[in-house]
XYZ file of C-alpha atoms in Angstrom:
507
model
C -72.167 -72.612 -24.203
C -70.300 -69.383 -24.916
C -68.643 -68.719 -28.263
C -66.489 -65.827 -29.484
C -68.526 -65.210 -32.638
C -68.656 -61.998 -34.666
C -70.500 -63.144 -37.789
C -73.158 -65.620 -38.895
C -73.551 -67.121 -42.362
C -77.027 -68.515 -42.973
C -78.393 -70.853 -45.632
C -81.665 -69.810 -47.296
C -83.828 -72.798 -48.251
C -84.689 -74.953 -45.251
C -83.280 -72.523 -42.678
C -84.884 -69.153 -43.400
C -87.620 -70.145 -45.810
C -89.735 -73.250 -46.317
C -88.940 -73.253 -50.037
C -86.921 -76.456 -49.686
C -90.148 -78.454 -50.004
C -91.037 -76.563 -53.185
C -87.569 -77.260 -54.564
C -87.931 -80.951 -53.704
C -91.324 -81.233 -55.413
C -90.007 -79.437 -58.498
C -87.112 -81.878 -58.695
C -89.481 -84.812 -58.284
C -91.674 -83.495 -61.076
C -88.873 -82.844 -63.554
C -87.200 -86.234 -63.037
C -90.528 -88.064 -63.296
C -91.242 -86.211 -66.547
C -87.822 -87.103 -67.916
C -88.299 -90.736 -66.908
C -91.592 -90.866 -68.816
C -90.007 -89.306 -71.909
C -87.282 -91.965 -71.849
C -89.947 -94.670 -71.873
C -91.752 -92.976 -74.797
C -88.640 -93.220 -76.991
C -87.831 -96.776 -75.940
C -85.104 -96.008 -73.400
C -84.873 -97.909 -70.148
C -86.460 -96.094 -67.226
C -84.396 -95.407 -64.134
C -85.328 -95.842 -60.487
C -87.737 -93.031 -59.655
C -86.684 -89.961 -57.669
C -87.697 -90.354 -54.004
C -87.771 -87.036 -52.182
C -87.019 -88.440 -48.716
C -83.927 -90.300 -49.959
C -82.610 -88.595 -53.082
C -83.206 -84.920 -52.322
C -80.956 -84.722 -49.215
C -78.354 -87.053 -50.715
C -77.901 -85.645 -54.217
C -79.671 -82.289 -54.518
C -80.059 -80.319 -51.320
C -77.692 -77.379 -50.958
C -75.887 -77.635 -54.291
C -76.318 -75.710 -57.539
C -79.056 -76.603 -60.003
C -76.941 -78.158 -62.741
C -74.682 -79.948 -60.272
C -77.856 -81.428 -58.776
C -78.996 -82.753 -62.147
C -75.635 -84.402 -62.747
C -75.362 -85.847 -59.240
C -78.786 -87.499 -59.348
C -78.570 -88.846 -62.902
C -75.098 -90.258 -62.276
C -76.524 -92.078 -59.251
C -78.790 -93.802 -61.797
C -75.958 -94.514 -64.221
C -76.994 -91.801 -66.705
C -74.487 -89.370 -68.169
C -76.038 -86.608 -70.306
C -74.316 -83.861 -72.309
C -73.922 -80.753 -70.201
C -75.384 -78.397 -72.786
C -75.531 -74.662 -72.136
C -77.358 -72.377 -69.742
C -79.460 -71.113 -72.668
C -80.838 -74.612 -73.453
C -84.597 -74.870 -73.738
C -86.460 -76.633 -70.973
C -87.171 -79.608 -73.268
C -83.531 -80.196 -74.197
C -82.128 -83.584 -73.109
C -79.099 -82.022 -71.456
C -78.055 -81.279 -67.918
C -78.868 -77.592 -68.415
C -82.143 -78.343 -70.174
C -83.410 -80.480 -67.280
C -82.145 -77.922 -64.768
C -83.952 -75.118 -66.610
C -87.159 -77.158 -66.704
C -86.889 -77.702 -62.952
C -86.522 -73.957 -62.421
C -89.659 -73.296 -64.465
C -91.653 -75.736 -62.334
C -90.215 -74.169 -59.170
C -91.189 -70.676 -60.325
C -94.751 -71.900 -60.944
C -94.915 -73.351 -57.418
C -93.670 -70.059 -55.973
C -96.337 -68.115 -57.866
C -99.057 -70.484 -56.673
C -97.983 -70.917 -53.048
C -95.835 -67.943 -52.127
C -92.969 -68.133 -49.606
C -93.314 -69.210 -45.991
C -90.544 -68.412 -43.507
C -89.266 -70.248 -40.439
C -90.276 -67.547 -37.970
C -88.343 -69.014 -35.022
C -85.082 -69.030 -36.960
C -85.656 -65.513 -38.300
C -86.406 -64.213 -34.810
C -83.132 -65.628 -33.461
C -81.095 -64.189 -36.345
C -82.639 -60.770 -35.751
C -81.607 -61.038 -32.101
C -78.063 -61.867 -33.222
C -77.981 -58.734 -35.369
C -79.181 -56.710 -32.388
C -76.145 -58.001 -30.482
C -73.801 -56.740 -33.192
C -73.313 -60.002 -35.098
C -72.697 -59.440 -38.809
C -74.848 -61.594 -41.100
C -74.653 -63.055 -44.595
C -76.928 -65.354 -46.565
C -75.373 -68.041 -48.762
C -77.444 -70.035 -51.210
C -76.803 -72.194 -54.249
C -79.987 -70.769 -55.772
C -80.024 -68.043 -58.425
C -83.454 -67.113 -57.060
C -82.034 -66.050 -53.682
C -82.714 -62.305 -53.978
C -86.224 -62.954 -55.303
C -86.993 -65.237 -52.331
C -85.622 -62.665 -49.873
C -87.810 -59.975 -51.419
C -90.932 -62.157 -51.426
C -90.382 -63.199 -47.807
C -89.502 -59.704 -46.543
C -86.058 -60.783 -45.356
C -83.845 -58.580 -47.537
C -82.971 -56.339 -44.587
C -81.699 -59.268 -42.545
C -78.332 -59.572 -44.295
C -75.390 -57.350 -45.063
C -73.959 -59.756 -47.638
C -75.542 -62.131 -50.146
C -73.563 -64.860 -51.926
C -75.787 -66.957 -54.188
C -75.784 -68.921 -57.423
C -75.348 -65.743 -59.438
C -72.360 -64.653 -57.330
C -70.794 -68.108 -57.627
C -71.136 -68.011 -61.409
C -69.718 -64.477 -61.698
C -66.755 -65.240 -59.438
C -66.280 -68.807 -60.695
C -66.721 -70.224 -57.185
C -67.286 -73.970 -56.817
C -70.502 -74.804 -55.016
C -71.109 -76.771 -51.843
C -69.686 -79.034 -50.475
C -66.670 -76.877 -51.394
C -66.357 -74.059 -48.824
C -65.707 -71.287 -51.344
C -69.094 -69.527 -51.211
C -68.975 -69.468 -47.406
C -65.415 -68.171 -47.449
C -66.416 -65.461 -49.930
C -69.211 -64.373 -47.581
C -66.762 -64.248 -44.649
C -64.350 -62.229 -46.799
C -67.050 -59.700 -47.656
C -68.072 -59.449 -43.994
C -64.381 -58.976 -43.129
C -64.589 -61.548 -40.329
C -62.320 -64.649 -40.271
C -63.940 -68.111 -40.371
C -62.559 -68.771 -36.878
C -64.976 -66.130 -35.541
C -67.934 -67.024 -37.765
C -70.735 -69.559 -37.422
C -72.608 -71.311 -40.232
C -76.246 -72.443 -40.120
C -77.208 -75.105 -42.665
C -79.820 -77.803 -43.170
C -78.173 -79.511 -46.149
C -75.495 -82.171 -45.810
C -73.448 -80.477 -48.546
C -73.669 -77.147 -46.725
C -72.628 -78.618 -43.392
C -69.685 -80.300 -45.093
C -68.719 -76.965 -46.678
C -68.773 -75.263 -43.280
C -66.562 -77.977 -41.845
C -64.094 -77.754 -44.732
C -63.947 -73.983 -44.364
C -62.866 -74.405 -40.720
C -65.625 -72.155 -39.426
C -65.800 -71.819 -35.661
C -69.230 -73.389 -35.348
C -71.398 -75.304 -37.819
C -75.039 -75.599 -36.745
C -77.186 -78.177 -38.517
C -80.949 -77.751 -38.802
C -82.907 -80.998 -39.009
C -85.008 -80.756 -42.129
C -84.407 -82.970 -45.154
C -81.476 -84.574 -43.302
C -81.508 -86.115 -39.836
C -79.212 -85.475 -36.884
C -76.930 -88.442 -37.549
C -76.361 -87.433 -41.171
C -75.586 -83.812 -40.271
C -73.197 -84.786 -37.473
C -71.386 -87.181 -39.792
C -70.858 -84.342 -42.267
C -69.282 -82.170 -39.570
C -71.987 -80.268 -37.694
C -70.967 -79.225 -34.170
C -74.575 -78.877 -33.041
C -77.858 -80.114 -34.522
C -81.242 -78.653 -33.593
C -84.809 -78.536 -34.911
C -84.675 -74.739 -34.917
C -82.410 -71.986 -33.640
C -84.626 -71.336 -30.623
C -83.313 -74.606 -29.188
C -79.741 -73.306 -29.014
C -78.279 -72.743 -25.570
C -75.645 -70.304 -26.748
C -74.159 -66.963 -25.764
C -71.690 -64.766 -27.610
C -68.471 -63.887 -25.820
C -67.383 -60.256 -25.886
C -63.938 -58.902 -25.054
C -63.790 -56.445 -22.177
C -61.427 -54.304 -20.114
C -59.805 -56.525 -17.426
C -60.638 -53.831 -14.858
C -64.353 -54.673 -15.077
C -63.891 -58.411 -14.469
C -65.387 -59.731 -11.218
C -62.986 -61.227 -8.685
C -62.745 -65.026 -8.750
C -62.255 -64.857 -4.967
C -65.120 -62.521 -4.058
C -67.466 -64.200 -6.544
C -66.344 -67.751 -5.886
C -69.858 -68.921 -5.002
C -71.252 -67.643 -8.300
C -68.248 -69.054 -10.173
C -68.416 -72.546 -8.669
C -72.192 -72.726 -9.210
C -71.468 -72.884 -12.941
C -70.035 -76.399 -12.609
C -72.198 -77.597 -9.745
C -72.817 -81.330 -9.960
C -69.809 -82.061 -12.167
C -66.052 -82.219 -11.778
C -64.429 -79.501 -13.899
C -61.152 -79.945 -15.730
C -58.471 -77.465 -14.632
C -56.059 -75.945 -17.159
C -53.231 -73.835 -15.735
C -50.662 -71.619 -17.406
C -47.160 -71.750 -15.925
C -45.314 -68.406 -16.133
C -47.269 -65.716 -14.307
C -49.802 -68.207 -12.959
C -47.922 -70.981 -11.189
C -44.544 -69.251 -11.266
C -43.720 -65.526 -10.901
C -42.659 -63.597 -14.010
C -38.851 -63.204 -13.841
C -36.296 -61.119 -15.693
C -34.618 -64.180 -17.215
C -36.954 -66.919 -18.441
C -34.559 -69.664 -17.364
C -34.853 -68.514 -13.728
C -38.580 -69.238 -13.436
C -39.543 -71.758 -10.777
C -42.638 -72.891 -8.943
C -42.679 -72.577 -5.166
C -43.053 -75.637 -2.965
C -46.370 -74.311 -1.679
C -47.769 -73.841 -5.191
C -46.537 -77.272 -6.288
C -48.210 -78.911 -3.289
C -51.466 -77.103 -4.048
C -51.400 -78.289 -7.667
C -50.582 -81.809 -6.525
C -53.560 -81.745 -4.131
C -55.799 -80.369 -6.876
C -54.785 -83.241 -9.153
C -56.127 -85.699 -6.594
C -59.554 -84.074 -6.827
C -59.709 -82.712 -10.390
C -58.115 -83.596 -13.741
C -55.311 -81.021 -14.131
C -53.281 -79.963 -17.166
C -50.535 -77.357 -17.420
C -50.633 -75.408 -20.694
C -47.554 -73.353 -21.483
C -45.628 -71.628 -24.214
C -42.513 -73.291 -22.811
C -41.212 -76.435 -24.413
C -42.843 -79.598 -23.116
C -39.726 -81.044 -21.496
C -38.941 -77.707 -19.861
C -42.358 -77.117 -18.283
C -42.679 -80.734 -17.115
C -39.319 -80.483 -15.380
C -40.160 -77.178 -13.701
C -43.567 -78.333 -12.415
C -42.233 -81.737 -11.393
C -45.572 -83.563 -11.206
C -45.568 -86.490 -13.665
C -49.210 -87.395 -12.988
C -50.488 -84.251 -14.775
C -51.278 -83.651 -18.420
C -49.048 -81.102 -20.152
C -49.297 -79.036 -23.324
C -46.002 -77.388 -24.278
C -45.084 -74.991 -27.087
C -48.612 -73.513 -27.019
C -50.118 -76.949 -27.456
C -48.036 -78.245 -30.345
C -46.639 -80.992 -28.090
C -48.787 -82.766 -25.518
C -48.174 -85.504 -22.961
C -49.926 -87.169 -20.058
C -49.880 -90.081 -17.654
C -49.345 -93.686 -18.772
C -47.081 -92.698 -21.645
C -49.609 -90.588 -23.492
C -47.909 -88.291 -26.024
C -49.035 -86.377 -29.100
C -47.187 -83.987 -31.414
C -49.016 -81.858 -33.965
C -48.350 -83.631 -37.266
C -48.285 -80.507 -39.441
C -46.029 -78.697 -36.977
C -43.460 -81.490 -37.242
C -43.018 -80.583 -40.922
C -42.168 -76.981 -40.005
C -39.453 -77.822 -37.468
C -36.535 -77.495 -39.956
C -37.550 -73.879 -40.617
C -36.604 -72.912 -37.057
C -33.078 -74.262 -37.612
C -32.788 -71.773 -40.468
C -34.608 -68.959 -38.678
C -32.688 -68.875 -35.395
C -29.228 -67.882 -36.750
C -30.780 -65.244 -39.017
C -32.630 -63.608 -36.122
C -29.565 -63.776 -33.895
C -27.497 -62.000 -36.532
C -30.147 -59.333 -37.192
C -30.681 -58.627 -33.473
C -27.145 -58.959 -32.102
C -26.656 -55.164 -32.048
C -29.537 -54.750 -29.568
C -28.425 -55.504 -25.977
C -30.766 -57.624 -23.861
C -32.335 -59.811 -26.557
C -32.493 -63.452 -25.499
C -33.537 -66.543 -27.448
C -35.357 -69.641 -26.228
C -35.526 -72.516 -28.685
C -38.254 -75.095 -28.091
C -39.255 -78.089 -30.128
C -41.918 -76.297 -32.170
C -41.314 -72.620 -31.433
C -38.587 -70.021 -31.085
C -39.123 -67.302 -28.475
C -37.428 -63.918 -28.775
C -37.332 -62.381 -25.275
C -36.760 -58.640 -24.899
C -37.461 -58.037 -21.207
C -33.848 -56.777 -20.804
C -34.059 -54.480 -23.856
C -34.285 -50.729 -23.335
C -37.945 -49.637 -23.778
C -37.110 -47.239 -26.594
C -35.687 -50.134 -28.663
C -38.520 -52.625 -28.175
C -40.307 -51.439 -31.333
C -37.068 -52.050 -33.282
C -37.004 -55.674 -32.089
C -40.554 -56.194 -33.342
C -39.799 -54.597 -36.711
C -36.725 -56.773 -37.285
C -38.559 -59.990 -36.369
C -41.517 -59.049 -38.576
C -39.198 -58.345 -41.517
C -37.433 -61.705 -41.160
C -40.723 -63.619 -40.864
C -41.931 -62.173 -44.166
C -39.340 -64.416 -45.831
C -40.538 -67.453 -43.854
C -44.300 -67.804 -44.491
C -44.420 -71.166 -42.717
C -43.914 -69.294 -39.416
C -45.850 -66.506 -37.671
C -45.046 -64.251 -34.724
C -47.329 -63.970 -31.707
C -46.957 -61.434 -28.921
C -46.632 -62.173 -25.214
C -45.288 -60.424 -22.125
C -41.988 -59.011 -23.380
C -41.626 -61.910 -25.823
C -42.288 -62.654 -29.480
C -43.216 -66.282 -30.002
C -42.433 -67.485 -33.513
C -44.410 -70.633 -34.195
C -45.805 -72.662 -37.108
C -48.352 -70.804 -39.248
C -50.967 -73.405 -38.417
C -54.439 -72.834 -36.982
C -53.515 -74.299 -33.608
C -53.149 -72.607 -30.253
C -53.726 -73.063 -26.528
C -57.497 -73.018 -26.972
C -57.494 -75.848 -29.478
C -55.031 -77.782 -27.334
C -57.421 -77.427 -24.391
C -60.359 -78.695 -26.477
C -58.240 -81.655 -27.602
C -57.208 -82.472 -24.038
C -60.761 -82.158 -22.746
C -61.882 -84.902 -25.103
C -58.777 -86.980 -24.401
C -59.124 -86.764 -20.630
C -62.866 -87.380 -20.565
C -63.164 -89.878 -23.421
C -64.772 -87.608 -25.967
C -67.064 -85.699 -23.614
C -67.032 -81.900 -23.594
C -66.769 -81.447 -19.822
C -66.851 -78.029 -18.178
C -63.389 -76.553 -17.693
C -61.659 -73.738 -15.844
C -58.626 -72.084 -17.444
C -56.296 -69.858 -15.400
C -53.686 -67.781 -17.213
C -52.023 -64.378 -17.307
C -50.682 -63.846 -20.807
C -51.959 -62.611 -24.169
C -51.454 -66.148 -25.502
C -53.946 -67.417 -22.910
C -56.607 -65.346 -24.660
C -56.791 -68.129 -27.272
C -58.127 -70.402 -24.536
C -60.399 -67.769 -22.976
C -61.818 -67.050 -26.418
C -62.009 -70.505 -27.990
C -63.196 -72.805 -25.219
C -67.011 -72.825 -25.236
C -67.974 -74.987 -22.276
C -65.958 -73.402 -19.508
C -64.745 -70.179 -17.966
C -61.498 -68.243 -18.035
C -59.697 -66.514 -15.189
C -57.135 -63.811 -15.953
C -54.236 -63.366 -13.529
C -52.987 -59.782 -13.346
C -53.253 -57.598 -16.456
C -51.608 -58.133 -19.847
C -52.518 -54.665 -21.114
C -55.281 -55.613 -23.553
C -58.980 -56.397 -23.558
C -59.768 -59.945 -22.500
C -62.265 -62.744 -23.102
C -61.805 -64.012 -19.532
C -64.785 -64.219 -17.183
C -63.090 -63.553 -13.826
C -59.925 -62.006 -12.434
C -57.211 -62.801 -9.890
C -54.777 -60.082 -8.844
C -51.596 -62.140 -8.465
C -50.126 -65.524 -7.506
C -51.223 -65.100 -3.918
C -54.813 -64.919 -5.087
C -54.172 -67.898 -7.375
C -53.234 -69.875 -4.244
C -56.372 -68.663 -2.471
C -58.461 -69.742 -5.440
C -56.873 -73.195 -5.476
C -57.590 -73.584 -1.752
C -61.240 -72.677 -2.374
C -61.420 -75.371 -5.036
C -59.921 -77.911 -2.655
C -62.540 -77.063 -0.048
C -65.527 -77.630 -2.331
């Protein structure tokens, strides 16, 4: 699998260090002590703390005092919270938490800190590849553990129990500590992975919409971690079959024609899913967007491909428009950059959140038309979920002016963002959805939940979302959109696209 990742956020206990077992034993000791004290004063004893069951369910990955409350409430006990300064014998949440910390410190002094060498080795290799790293822990002992284990140099950012208290950040399973780490690394969650062994931590990574959440089997098993939102679950990081995608100059991409043998070997033994852009891939780029059409030869090739491979057309055009232009009802289609999707046998799906934004475009279109009417050559294309501002006919010296006007108008409409393309500004819902996510959705829909290998062919900047986001597959860039690319191979033009399709048909 290949992922466009620029940062990694790593849990401490149970991933880097083997201190999770010391934590668990300290919790067992403090709750057993408290249970005995209840019996001494005539109070009913509660069901004893069982490490294998209660530690992963109520304690693992969350802050000390939250852990006390979560476990005791599971036994029907509600104690006063107290204060952080409470003595370790106080019958309060903080008192019990402080007693636990004392026991934990004693265990550390007696036993020292052992590290998970395989995980540390992999993280060091990530750093060597330029991946930024942060450690996130609910523990206030995080820095001490890093120092004792010799791992302080492994991370650029540390967000721990002390940080959470200072910044008033809610702990896991809330995503706030992870998001704070991503903020300090200056990398968005969509380009960041999380490694966690705790159910609460995995859930936090999922809620934070991080690109990849990796669960480590430790106190929790694979089923539990997957249910909480892990994308992958392993015993250790050495088991990962993962590469990091890097953007590159399109000029250095190998030819999909000359390297077809190497390319096709990547999906040998399985039938790949084919995802095809329309404009610039199936149809030539034209001066007026409404003049675009697919040739009979290209249509026949796509029709033949659909008899051998599952095929979907993914376009920035509106769904009805692209379906009409392709003219092959047996295909799957994703229009408006994936906000509207359809397929054979009446399959149809609109993005629910995008539906709520549709009225904004009714307000936006007349404003943009008024603001841009003094610039000759601007053309508008209204789709169900997007509004495209075309400026292919605008004089080059005024193109920057078009961008500035659109950007100024969008500042007053935060529900909508602008995305660049070839001589077009696509205004679309400010929702984390794009061609790449539409492809991932369709892959599971077409193959009943399986993540089958895919091939995506596209020419535009908007196709980079698919090249970048899709992990189990490869991307082929047609032509050159003027920027670095996450594609794996290159085709010069539509003639080479046809050659490539013919090669696929002959496999």
